[in-house]
Short mmCIF file of C-alpha atoms and ligand atoms in Angstrom, two decimals:
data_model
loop_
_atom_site.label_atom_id
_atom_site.label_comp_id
_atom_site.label_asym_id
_atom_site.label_seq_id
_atom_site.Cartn_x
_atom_site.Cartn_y
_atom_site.Cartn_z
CA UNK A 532 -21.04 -16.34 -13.84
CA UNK A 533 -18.04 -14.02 -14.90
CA UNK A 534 -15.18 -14.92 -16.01
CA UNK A 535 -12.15 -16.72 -14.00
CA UNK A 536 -8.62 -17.52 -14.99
CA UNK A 537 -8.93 -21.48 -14.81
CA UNK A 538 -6.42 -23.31 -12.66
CA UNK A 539 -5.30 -25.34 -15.19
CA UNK A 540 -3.73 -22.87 -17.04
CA UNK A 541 -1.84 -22.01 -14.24
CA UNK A 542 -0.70 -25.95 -14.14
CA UNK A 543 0.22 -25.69 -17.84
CA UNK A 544 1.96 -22.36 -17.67
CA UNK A 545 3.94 -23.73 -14.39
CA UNK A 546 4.85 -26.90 -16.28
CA UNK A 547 6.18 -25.63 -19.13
CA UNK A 548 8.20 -23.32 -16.80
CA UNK A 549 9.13 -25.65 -14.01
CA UNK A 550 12.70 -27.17 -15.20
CA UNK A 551 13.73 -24.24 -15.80
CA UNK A 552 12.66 -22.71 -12.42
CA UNK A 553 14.10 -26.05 -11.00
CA UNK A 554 17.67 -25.33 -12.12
CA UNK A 555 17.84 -21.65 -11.63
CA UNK A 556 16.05 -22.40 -7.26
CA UNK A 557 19.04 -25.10 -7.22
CA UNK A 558 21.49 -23.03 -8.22
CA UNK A 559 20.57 -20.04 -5.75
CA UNK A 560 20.26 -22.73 -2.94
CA UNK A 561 23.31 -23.85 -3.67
CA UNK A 562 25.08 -20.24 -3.49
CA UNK A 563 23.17 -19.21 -0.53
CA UNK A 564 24.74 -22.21 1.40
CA UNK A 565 28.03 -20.92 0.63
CA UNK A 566 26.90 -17.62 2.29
CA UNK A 567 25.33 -19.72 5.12
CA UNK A 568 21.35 -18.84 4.15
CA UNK A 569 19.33 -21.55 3.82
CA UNK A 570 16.85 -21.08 1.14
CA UNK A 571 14.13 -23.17 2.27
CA UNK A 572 13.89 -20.75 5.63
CA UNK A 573 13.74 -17.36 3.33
CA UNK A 574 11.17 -19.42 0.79
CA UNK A 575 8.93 -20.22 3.54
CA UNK A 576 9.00 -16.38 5.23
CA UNK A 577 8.55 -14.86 1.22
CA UNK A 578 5.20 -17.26 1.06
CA UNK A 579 4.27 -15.77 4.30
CA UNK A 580 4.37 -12.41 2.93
CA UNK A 581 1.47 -10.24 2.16
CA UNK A 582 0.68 -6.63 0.70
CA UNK A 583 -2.85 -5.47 0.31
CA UNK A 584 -4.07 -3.92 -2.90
CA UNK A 585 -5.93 -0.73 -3.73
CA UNK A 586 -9.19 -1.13 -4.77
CA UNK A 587 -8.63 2.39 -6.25
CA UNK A 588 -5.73 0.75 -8.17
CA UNK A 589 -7.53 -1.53 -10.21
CA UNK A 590 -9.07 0.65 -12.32
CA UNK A 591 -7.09 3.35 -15.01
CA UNK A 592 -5.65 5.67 -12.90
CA UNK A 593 -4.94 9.63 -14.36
CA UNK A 594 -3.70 13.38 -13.46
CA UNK A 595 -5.24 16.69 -13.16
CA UNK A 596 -4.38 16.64 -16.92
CA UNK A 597 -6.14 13.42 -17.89
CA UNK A 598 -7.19 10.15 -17.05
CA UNK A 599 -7.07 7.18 -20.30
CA UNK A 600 -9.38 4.69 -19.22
CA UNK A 601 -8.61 1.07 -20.99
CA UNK A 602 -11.33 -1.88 -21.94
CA UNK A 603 -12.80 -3.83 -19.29
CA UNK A 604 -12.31 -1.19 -16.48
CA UNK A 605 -13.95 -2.32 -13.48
CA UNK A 606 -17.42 -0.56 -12.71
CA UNK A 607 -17.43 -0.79 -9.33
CA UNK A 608 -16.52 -2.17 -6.29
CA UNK A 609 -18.05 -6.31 -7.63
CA UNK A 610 -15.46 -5.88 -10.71
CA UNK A 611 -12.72 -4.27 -8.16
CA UNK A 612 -12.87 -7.18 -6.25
CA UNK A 613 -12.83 -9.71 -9.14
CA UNK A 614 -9.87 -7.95 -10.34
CA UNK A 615 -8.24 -7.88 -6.80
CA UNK A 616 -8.83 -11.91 -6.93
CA UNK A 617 -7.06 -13.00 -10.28
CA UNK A 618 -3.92 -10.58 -8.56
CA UNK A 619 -3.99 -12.90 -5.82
CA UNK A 620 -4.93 -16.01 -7.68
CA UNK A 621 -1.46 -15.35 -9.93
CA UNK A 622 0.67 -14.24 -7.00
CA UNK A 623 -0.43 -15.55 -3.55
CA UNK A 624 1.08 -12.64 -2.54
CA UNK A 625 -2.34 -10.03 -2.21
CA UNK A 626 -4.93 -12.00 -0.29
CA UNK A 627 -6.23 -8.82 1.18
CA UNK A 628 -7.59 -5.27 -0.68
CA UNK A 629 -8.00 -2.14 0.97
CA UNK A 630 -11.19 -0.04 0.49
CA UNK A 631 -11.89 3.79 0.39
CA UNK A 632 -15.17 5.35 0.97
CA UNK A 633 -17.39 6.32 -0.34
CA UNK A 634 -15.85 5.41 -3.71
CA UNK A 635 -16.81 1.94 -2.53
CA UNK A 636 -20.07 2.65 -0.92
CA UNK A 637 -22.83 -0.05 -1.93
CA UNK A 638 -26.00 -0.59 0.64
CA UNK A 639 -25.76 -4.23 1.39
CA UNK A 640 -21.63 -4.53 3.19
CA UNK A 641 -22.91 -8.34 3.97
CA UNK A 642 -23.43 -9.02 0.86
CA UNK A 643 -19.83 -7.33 -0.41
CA UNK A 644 -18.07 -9.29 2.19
CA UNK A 645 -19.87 -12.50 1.14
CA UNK A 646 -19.05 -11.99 -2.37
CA UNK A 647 -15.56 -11.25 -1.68
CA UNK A 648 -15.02 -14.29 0.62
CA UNK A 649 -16.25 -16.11 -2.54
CA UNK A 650 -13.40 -14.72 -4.22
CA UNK A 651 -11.54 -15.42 -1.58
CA UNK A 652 -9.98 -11.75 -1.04
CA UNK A 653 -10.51 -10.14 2.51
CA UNK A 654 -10.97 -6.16 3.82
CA UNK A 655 -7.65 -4.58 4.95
CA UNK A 656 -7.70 -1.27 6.42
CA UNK A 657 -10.32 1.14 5.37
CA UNK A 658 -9.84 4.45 3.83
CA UNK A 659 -11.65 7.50 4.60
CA UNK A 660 -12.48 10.14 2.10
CA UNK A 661 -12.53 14.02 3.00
CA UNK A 662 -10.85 15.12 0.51
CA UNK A 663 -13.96 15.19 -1.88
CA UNK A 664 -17.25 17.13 -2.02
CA UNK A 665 -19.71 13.89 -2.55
CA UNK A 666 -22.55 15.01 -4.20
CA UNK A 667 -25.80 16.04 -1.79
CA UNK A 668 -23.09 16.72 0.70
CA UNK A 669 -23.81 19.55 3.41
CA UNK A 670 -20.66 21.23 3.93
CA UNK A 671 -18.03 22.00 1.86
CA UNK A 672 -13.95 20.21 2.50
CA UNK A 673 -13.01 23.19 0.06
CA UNK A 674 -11.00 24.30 3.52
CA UNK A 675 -10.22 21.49 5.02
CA UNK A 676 -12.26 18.87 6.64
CA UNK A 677 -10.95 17.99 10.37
CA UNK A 678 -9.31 20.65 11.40
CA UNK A 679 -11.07 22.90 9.70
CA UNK A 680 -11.97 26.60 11.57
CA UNK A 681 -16.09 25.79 11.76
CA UNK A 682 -17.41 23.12 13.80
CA UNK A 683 -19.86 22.36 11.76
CA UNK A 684 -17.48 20.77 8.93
CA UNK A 685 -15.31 19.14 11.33
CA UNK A 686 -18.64 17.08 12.79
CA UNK A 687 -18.85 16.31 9.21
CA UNK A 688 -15.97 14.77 8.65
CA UNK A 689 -15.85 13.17 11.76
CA UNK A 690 -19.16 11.38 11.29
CA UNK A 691 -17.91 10.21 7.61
CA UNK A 692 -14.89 8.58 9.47
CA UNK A 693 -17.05 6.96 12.16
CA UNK A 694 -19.29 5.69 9.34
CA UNK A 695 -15.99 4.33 7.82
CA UNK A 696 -15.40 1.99 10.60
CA UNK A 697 -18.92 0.50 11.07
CA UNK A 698 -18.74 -0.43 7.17
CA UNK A 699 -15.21 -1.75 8.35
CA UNK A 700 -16.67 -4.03 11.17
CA UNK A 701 -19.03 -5.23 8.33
CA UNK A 702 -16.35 -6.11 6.20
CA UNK A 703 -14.18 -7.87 8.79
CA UNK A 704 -11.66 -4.71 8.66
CA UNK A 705 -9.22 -3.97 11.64
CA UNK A 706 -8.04 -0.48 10.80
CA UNK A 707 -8.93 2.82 9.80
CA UNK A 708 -7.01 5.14 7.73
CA UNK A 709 -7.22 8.60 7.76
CA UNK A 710 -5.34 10.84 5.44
CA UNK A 711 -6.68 14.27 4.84
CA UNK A 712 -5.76 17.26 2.12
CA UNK A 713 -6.46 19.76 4.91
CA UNK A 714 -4.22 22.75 4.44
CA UNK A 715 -3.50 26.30 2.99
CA UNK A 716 -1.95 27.91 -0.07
CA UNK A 717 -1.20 31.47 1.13
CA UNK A 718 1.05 32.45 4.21
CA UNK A 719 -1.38 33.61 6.81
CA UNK A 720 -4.78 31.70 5.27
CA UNK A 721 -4.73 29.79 8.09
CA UNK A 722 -3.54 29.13 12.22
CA UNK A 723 -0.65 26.48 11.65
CA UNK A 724 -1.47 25.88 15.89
CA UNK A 725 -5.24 26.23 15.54
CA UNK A 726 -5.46 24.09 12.86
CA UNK A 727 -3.28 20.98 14.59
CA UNK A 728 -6.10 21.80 17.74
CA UNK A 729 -9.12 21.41 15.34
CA UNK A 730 -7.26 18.01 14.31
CA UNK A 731 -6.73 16.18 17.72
CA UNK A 732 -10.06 17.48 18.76
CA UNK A 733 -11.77 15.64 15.85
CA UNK A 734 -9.63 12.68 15.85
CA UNK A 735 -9.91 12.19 19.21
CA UNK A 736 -13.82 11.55 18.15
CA UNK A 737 -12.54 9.35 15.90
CA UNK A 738 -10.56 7.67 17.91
CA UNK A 739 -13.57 7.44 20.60
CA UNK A 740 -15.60 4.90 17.88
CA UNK A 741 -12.16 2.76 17.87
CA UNK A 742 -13.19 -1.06 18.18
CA UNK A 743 -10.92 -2.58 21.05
CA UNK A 744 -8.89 -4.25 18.43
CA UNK A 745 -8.61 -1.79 15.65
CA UNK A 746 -6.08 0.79 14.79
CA UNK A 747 -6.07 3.91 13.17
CA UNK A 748 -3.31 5.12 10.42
CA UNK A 749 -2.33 8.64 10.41
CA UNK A 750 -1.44 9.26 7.32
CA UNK A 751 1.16 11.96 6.42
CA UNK A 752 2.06 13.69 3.17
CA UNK A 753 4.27 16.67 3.00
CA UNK A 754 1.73 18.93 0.15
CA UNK A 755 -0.52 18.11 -2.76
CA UNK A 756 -3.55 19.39 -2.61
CA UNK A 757 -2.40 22.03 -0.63
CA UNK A 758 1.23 24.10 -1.82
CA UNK A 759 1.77 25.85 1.31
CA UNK A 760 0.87 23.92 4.22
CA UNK A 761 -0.48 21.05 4.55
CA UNK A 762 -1.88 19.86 8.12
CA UNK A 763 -0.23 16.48 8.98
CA UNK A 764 2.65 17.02 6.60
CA UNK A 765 5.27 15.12 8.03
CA UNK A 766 6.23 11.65 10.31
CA UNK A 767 7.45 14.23 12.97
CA UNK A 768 3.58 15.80 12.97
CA UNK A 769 1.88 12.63 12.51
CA UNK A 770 3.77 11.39 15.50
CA UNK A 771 2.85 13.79 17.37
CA UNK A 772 -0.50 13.41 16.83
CA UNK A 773 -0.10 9.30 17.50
CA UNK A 774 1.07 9.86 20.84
CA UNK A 775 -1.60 12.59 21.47
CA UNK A 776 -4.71 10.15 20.65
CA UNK A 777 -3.46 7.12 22.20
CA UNK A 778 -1.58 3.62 21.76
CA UNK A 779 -4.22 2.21 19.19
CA UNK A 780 -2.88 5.62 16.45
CA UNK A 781 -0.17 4.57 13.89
CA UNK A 782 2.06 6.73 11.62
CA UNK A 783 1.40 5.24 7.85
CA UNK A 784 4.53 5.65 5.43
CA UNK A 785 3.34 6.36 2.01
CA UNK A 786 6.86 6.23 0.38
CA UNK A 787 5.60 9.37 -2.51
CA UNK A 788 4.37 11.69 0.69
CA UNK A 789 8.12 12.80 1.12
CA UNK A 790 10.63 15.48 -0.01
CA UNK A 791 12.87 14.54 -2.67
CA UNK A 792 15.72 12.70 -1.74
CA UNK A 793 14.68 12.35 2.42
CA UNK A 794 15.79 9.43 3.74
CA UNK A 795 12.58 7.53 4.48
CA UNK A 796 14.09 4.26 5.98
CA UNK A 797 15.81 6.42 8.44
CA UNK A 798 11.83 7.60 9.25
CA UNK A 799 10.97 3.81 9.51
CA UNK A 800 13.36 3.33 11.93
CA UNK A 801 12.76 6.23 14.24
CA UNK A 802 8.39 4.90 13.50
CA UNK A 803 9.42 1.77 14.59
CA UNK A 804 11.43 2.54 17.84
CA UNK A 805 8.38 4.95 18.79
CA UNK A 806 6.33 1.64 18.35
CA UNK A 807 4.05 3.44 15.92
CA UNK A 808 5.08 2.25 12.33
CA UNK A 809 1.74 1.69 10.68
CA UNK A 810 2.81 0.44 7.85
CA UNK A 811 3.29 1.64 4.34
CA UNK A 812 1.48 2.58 0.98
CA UNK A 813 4.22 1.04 -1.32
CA UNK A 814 4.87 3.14 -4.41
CA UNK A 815 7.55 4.71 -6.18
CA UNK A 816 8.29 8.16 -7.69
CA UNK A 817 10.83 10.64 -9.03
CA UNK A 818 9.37 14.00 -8.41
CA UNK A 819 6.07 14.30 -6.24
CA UNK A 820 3.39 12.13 -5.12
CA UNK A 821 4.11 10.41 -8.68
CA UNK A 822 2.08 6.67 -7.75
CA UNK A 823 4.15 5.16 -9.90
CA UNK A 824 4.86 1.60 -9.65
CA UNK A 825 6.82 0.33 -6.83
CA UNK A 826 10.26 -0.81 -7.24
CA UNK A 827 10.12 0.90 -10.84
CA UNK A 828 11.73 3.83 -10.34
CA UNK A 829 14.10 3.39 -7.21
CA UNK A 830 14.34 -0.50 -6.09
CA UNK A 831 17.36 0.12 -3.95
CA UNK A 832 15.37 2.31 -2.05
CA UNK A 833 12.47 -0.38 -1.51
CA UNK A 834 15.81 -2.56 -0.22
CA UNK A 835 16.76 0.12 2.42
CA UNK A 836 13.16 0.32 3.65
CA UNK A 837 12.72 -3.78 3.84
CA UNK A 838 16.17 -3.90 5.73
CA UNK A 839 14.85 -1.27 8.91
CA UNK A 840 12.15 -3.80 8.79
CA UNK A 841 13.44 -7.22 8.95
CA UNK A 842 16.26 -5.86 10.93
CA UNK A 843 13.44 -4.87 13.57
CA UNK A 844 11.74 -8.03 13.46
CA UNK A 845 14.99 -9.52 14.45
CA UNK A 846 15.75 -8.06 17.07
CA UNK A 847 11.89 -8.26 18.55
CA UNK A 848 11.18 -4.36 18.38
CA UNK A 849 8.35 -4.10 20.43
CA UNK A 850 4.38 -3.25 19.05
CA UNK A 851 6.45 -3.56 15.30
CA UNK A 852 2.85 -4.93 13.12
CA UNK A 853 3.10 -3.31 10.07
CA UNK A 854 0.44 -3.27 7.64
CA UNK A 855 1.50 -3.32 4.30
CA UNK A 856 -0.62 -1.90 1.40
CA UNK A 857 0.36 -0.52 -2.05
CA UNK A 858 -1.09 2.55 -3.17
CA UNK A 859 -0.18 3.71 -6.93
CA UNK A 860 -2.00 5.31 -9.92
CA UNK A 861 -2.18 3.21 -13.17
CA UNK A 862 -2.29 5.56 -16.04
CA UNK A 863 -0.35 3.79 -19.02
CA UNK A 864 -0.56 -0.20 -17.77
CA UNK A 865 -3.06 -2.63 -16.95
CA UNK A 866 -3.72 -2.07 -13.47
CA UNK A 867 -3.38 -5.38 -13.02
CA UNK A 868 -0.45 -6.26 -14.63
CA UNK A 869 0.97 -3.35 -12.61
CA UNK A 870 -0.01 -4.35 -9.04
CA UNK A 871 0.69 -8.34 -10.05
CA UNK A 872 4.38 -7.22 -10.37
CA UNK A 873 4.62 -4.25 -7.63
CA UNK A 874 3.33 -6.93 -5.10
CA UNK A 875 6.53 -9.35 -6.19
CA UNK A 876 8.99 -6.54 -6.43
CA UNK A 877 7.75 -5.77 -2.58
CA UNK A 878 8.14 -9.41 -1.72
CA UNK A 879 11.97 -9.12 -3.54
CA UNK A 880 12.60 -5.99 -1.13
CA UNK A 881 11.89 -8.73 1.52
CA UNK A 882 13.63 -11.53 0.55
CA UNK A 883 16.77 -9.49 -0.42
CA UNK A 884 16.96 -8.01 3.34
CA UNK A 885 15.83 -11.31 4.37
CA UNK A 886 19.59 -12.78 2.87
CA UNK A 887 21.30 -10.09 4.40
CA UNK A 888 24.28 -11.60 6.93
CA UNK A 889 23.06 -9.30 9.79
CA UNK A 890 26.00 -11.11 12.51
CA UNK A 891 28.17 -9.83 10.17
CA UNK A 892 27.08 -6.35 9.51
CA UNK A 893 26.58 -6.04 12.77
CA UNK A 894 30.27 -6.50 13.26
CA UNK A 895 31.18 -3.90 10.49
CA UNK A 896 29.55 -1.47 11.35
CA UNK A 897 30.74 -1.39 14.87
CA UNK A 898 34.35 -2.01 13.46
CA UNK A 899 33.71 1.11 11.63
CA UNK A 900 34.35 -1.41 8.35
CA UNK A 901 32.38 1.11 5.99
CA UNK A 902 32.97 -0.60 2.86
CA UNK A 903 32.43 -4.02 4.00
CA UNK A 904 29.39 -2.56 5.78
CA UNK A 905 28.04 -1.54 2.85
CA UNK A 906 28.79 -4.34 0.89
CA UNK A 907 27.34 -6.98 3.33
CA UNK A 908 24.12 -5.06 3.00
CA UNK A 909 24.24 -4.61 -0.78
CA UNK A 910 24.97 -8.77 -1.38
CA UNK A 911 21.48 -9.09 -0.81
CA UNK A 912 20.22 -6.32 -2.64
CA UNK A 913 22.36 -7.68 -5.56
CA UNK A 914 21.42 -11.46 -5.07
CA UNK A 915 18.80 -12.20 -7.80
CA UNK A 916 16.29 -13.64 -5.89
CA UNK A 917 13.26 -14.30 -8.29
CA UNK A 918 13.91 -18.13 -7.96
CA UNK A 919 12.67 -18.06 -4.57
CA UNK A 920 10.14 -15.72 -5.40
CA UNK A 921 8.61 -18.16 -8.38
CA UNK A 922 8.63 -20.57 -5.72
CA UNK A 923 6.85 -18.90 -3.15
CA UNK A 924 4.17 -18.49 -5.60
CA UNK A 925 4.31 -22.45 -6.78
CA UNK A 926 3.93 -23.58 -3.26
CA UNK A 927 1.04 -21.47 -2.71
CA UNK A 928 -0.73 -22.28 -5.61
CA UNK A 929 -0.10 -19.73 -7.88
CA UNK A 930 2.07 -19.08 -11.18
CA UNK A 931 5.50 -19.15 -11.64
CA UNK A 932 5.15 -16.51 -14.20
CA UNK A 933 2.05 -14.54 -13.39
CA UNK A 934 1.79 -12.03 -16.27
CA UNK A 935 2.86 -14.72 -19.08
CA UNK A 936 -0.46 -16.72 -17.47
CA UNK A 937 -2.25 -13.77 -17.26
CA UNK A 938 -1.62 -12.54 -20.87
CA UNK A 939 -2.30 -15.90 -21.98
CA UNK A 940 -6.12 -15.65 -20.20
CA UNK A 941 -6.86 -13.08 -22.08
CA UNK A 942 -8.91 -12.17 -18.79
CA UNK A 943 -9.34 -8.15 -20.17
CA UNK A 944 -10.31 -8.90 -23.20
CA UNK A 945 -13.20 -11.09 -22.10
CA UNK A 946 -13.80 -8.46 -19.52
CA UNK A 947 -13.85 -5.90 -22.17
CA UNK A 948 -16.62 -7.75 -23.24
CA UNK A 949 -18.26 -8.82 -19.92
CA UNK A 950 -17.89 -5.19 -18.94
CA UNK A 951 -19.36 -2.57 -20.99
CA UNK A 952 -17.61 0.67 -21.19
CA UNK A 953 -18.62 2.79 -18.52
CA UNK A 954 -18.39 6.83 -18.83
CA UNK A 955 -15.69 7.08 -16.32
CA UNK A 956 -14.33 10.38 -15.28
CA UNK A 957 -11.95 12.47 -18.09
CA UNK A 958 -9.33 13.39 -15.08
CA UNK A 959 -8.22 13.31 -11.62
CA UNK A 960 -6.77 10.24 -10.25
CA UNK A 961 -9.71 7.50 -10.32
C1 LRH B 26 -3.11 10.60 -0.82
C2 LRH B 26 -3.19 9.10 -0.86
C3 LRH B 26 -4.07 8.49 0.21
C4 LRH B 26 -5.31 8.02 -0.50
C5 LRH B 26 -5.21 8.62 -1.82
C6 LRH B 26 -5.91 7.85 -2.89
O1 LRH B 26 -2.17 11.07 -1.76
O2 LRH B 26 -1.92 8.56 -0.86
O3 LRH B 26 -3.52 7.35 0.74
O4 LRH B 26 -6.43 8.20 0.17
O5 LRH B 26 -3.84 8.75 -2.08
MN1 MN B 27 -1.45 6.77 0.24
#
């Protein structure tokens, strides 16, 4: 049997922490009350809460450049999923992983979803994969996969995608997302109408195989692999595309898939009034598609996003469901370490919009107030709100302080020794 974090560590860890976390949940209570929040209601909505992880996240991430792999990398999708399980055993917050094919692909999907329901971690949305030549594979993606100009390819990829969701169904899955690399690099390479044809035709395949209850996620991303157009590049393109297929096609927001500096909340809102916000891959960046770490690099950002959302849930937008996932590179942290505290900063996003007087702003905002607007909106991004955070994860079972508990396991280094190194790849992003 493999190693586990044992529960009583987490019970020691928590005691030695739980005065402390006493006094500082008291205090914020008793502030919050002043403000009118009760911090039992935004405790018990923050232990609700729940981002999937990556199982392509777990392991060392890298660049084109290089890729650093550390000890006790996971060799597959059985170590992914024991990894994806002491995330959730810290935090409470990740009971779910999302899979991508074929860098999961094992013969026996009962058995996977037996061994992860052991581990109790379930199968969020599925990702396809046609981005990649696999090895013994037919037909080349080297120009796209489907929309590209030959039929031929296109079948391909639209049989990989179909073989996506019956691995899903095994797994207990309810969604399939498709992102693709499809695009060009020279002005005039390829049809930018033709191409968006060869698309809906395919995905309306796709779509075809749907379950009744699944969805599919569109996933858009402005370039990366390709540097002068890229097929479904933006929300305004991927909507399009939604509305083509039918009512069971989201838009996914990956928050790196963006030009600098565009305002992406502003996109969730316009997603979310279509009735066709996915949901998001959660990372941040500076530059590109950077897969950094979310709420690293811009939290305030993460705020604005969380606010379109829980201002939407209050007011009852209609088909609003959002699946949230985070999807980030590891390439100088321990994977784990780094989704354990992306998956709280998410859940901070949340509970900061989740303070957030909205009778009030409401009232500024049509008063034309523009700095008390702004400032009833940025009291909550302000308000320190890892007390009810901790908590969240106490009443759920789980640490107050999940890296200090991890760190004290010293669950890599026994998996450095469970797990013996692996020749992994020397670059590219897995
Ligand atoms: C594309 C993307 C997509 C995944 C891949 C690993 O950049 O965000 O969601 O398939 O990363
Ligand atoms: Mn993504």
């Amino acid at each position: 049997m493999s190693y586990r974090i044992p529960e009583a560590l987490i019970g020691e860890e928590n005691a030695r922490l739980a005065a402390a976390q006493a006094e500082d949940y008291a205090a914020l209570g008793r502030r919050l009350r002043r403000a009118g929040v009760d911090i039992e209601v935004i405790s018990a909505r923050v232990a609700a809460f729940a981002v999937a992880v990556p199982t392509w996240g777990v392991g060392t991430g890298g660049t084109r450049f290089a890729r650093f792999p550390g000890p006790g990398e996971p060799r597959g999708i059985f170590d992914k999923l024991e990894d994806c399980a002491t995330i959730h055993q810290l935090t409470r917050a990740t009971p779910t992983c999302s899979p991508h094919f074929p860098w999961d692909k094992v013969d026996d999907y009962r058995e996977l979803a037996e061994f992860a329901a052991g581990l109790g971690v379930g199968f969020d949305a599925v990702n396809s994969n046609t981005f990649q030549d696999q090895p013994g594979q037919t037909l080349s993606y080297k120009f796209g996969s489907l929309s590209h100009s030959q039929k031929a390819v296109r079948d391909q990829a639209v049989a990989h995608n179909v073989e996506c969701i019956e691995i899903g169904q095994k797994l207990g899955s309810k969604a399939l997302t498709v992102w693709i690399a499809d695009g060009s690099n020279f002005p005039g390479q390829s049809n930018l109408d033709r191409v968006f044809d060869w698309y809906l035709e395919s995905m309306g395949e796709v779509y075809a195989r749907l379950p009744g209850d699944w969805r599919v996620f569109l996933e858009h991303k402005l370039n990366e692999p390709a540097f002068y157009s890229t097929v479904i590049s933006d929300w305004g393109t991927s909507l399009m595309a939604a509305q083509a297929l039918g009512p069971k096609a989201h838009c996914l927001v990956d928050l790196g898939h963006h030009a600098p500096n565009v305002n992406i909340e502003q996109i969730v809102s316009r997603l979310i009034r279509a009735g066709r916000l996915a949901g998001f891959h959660f990372n941040d960046s500076k530059y590109g598609d950077d897969d950094l770490d979310t709420g690293s690099i811009d939290p305030f950002r993460l705020f604005r996003v969380f606010n379109e959302l829980v201002e939407a849930s209050a007011r009852g937008a209609g088909g609003f469901d959002p699946a949230y996932m985070l999807d980030q590179s590891h390439n100088v942290t321990d994977p784990i370490e780094s989704l354990m505290v992306s998956a709280m900063e998410t859940q901070r996003a949340y509970a900061q919009a989740l303070i957030v007087d909205r009778e009030a702003l409401a009232g500024a905002q049509d008063a034309n107030d523009v700095m008390l607007a702004h400032r009833i909106l940025k009291s909550g991004f302000v308000t320190d709100v890892s007390p009810i955070l901790a908590e969240a994860r106490m009443h759920n079972g789980g640490a107050i302080d999940p890296v200090a508990v991890y760190r004290a396991s010293n669950y890599r280094k026994v998996k450095a020794k469970e797990r013996p190194a692996v020749a992994g790849s020397s670059s590219g992003i897995v």
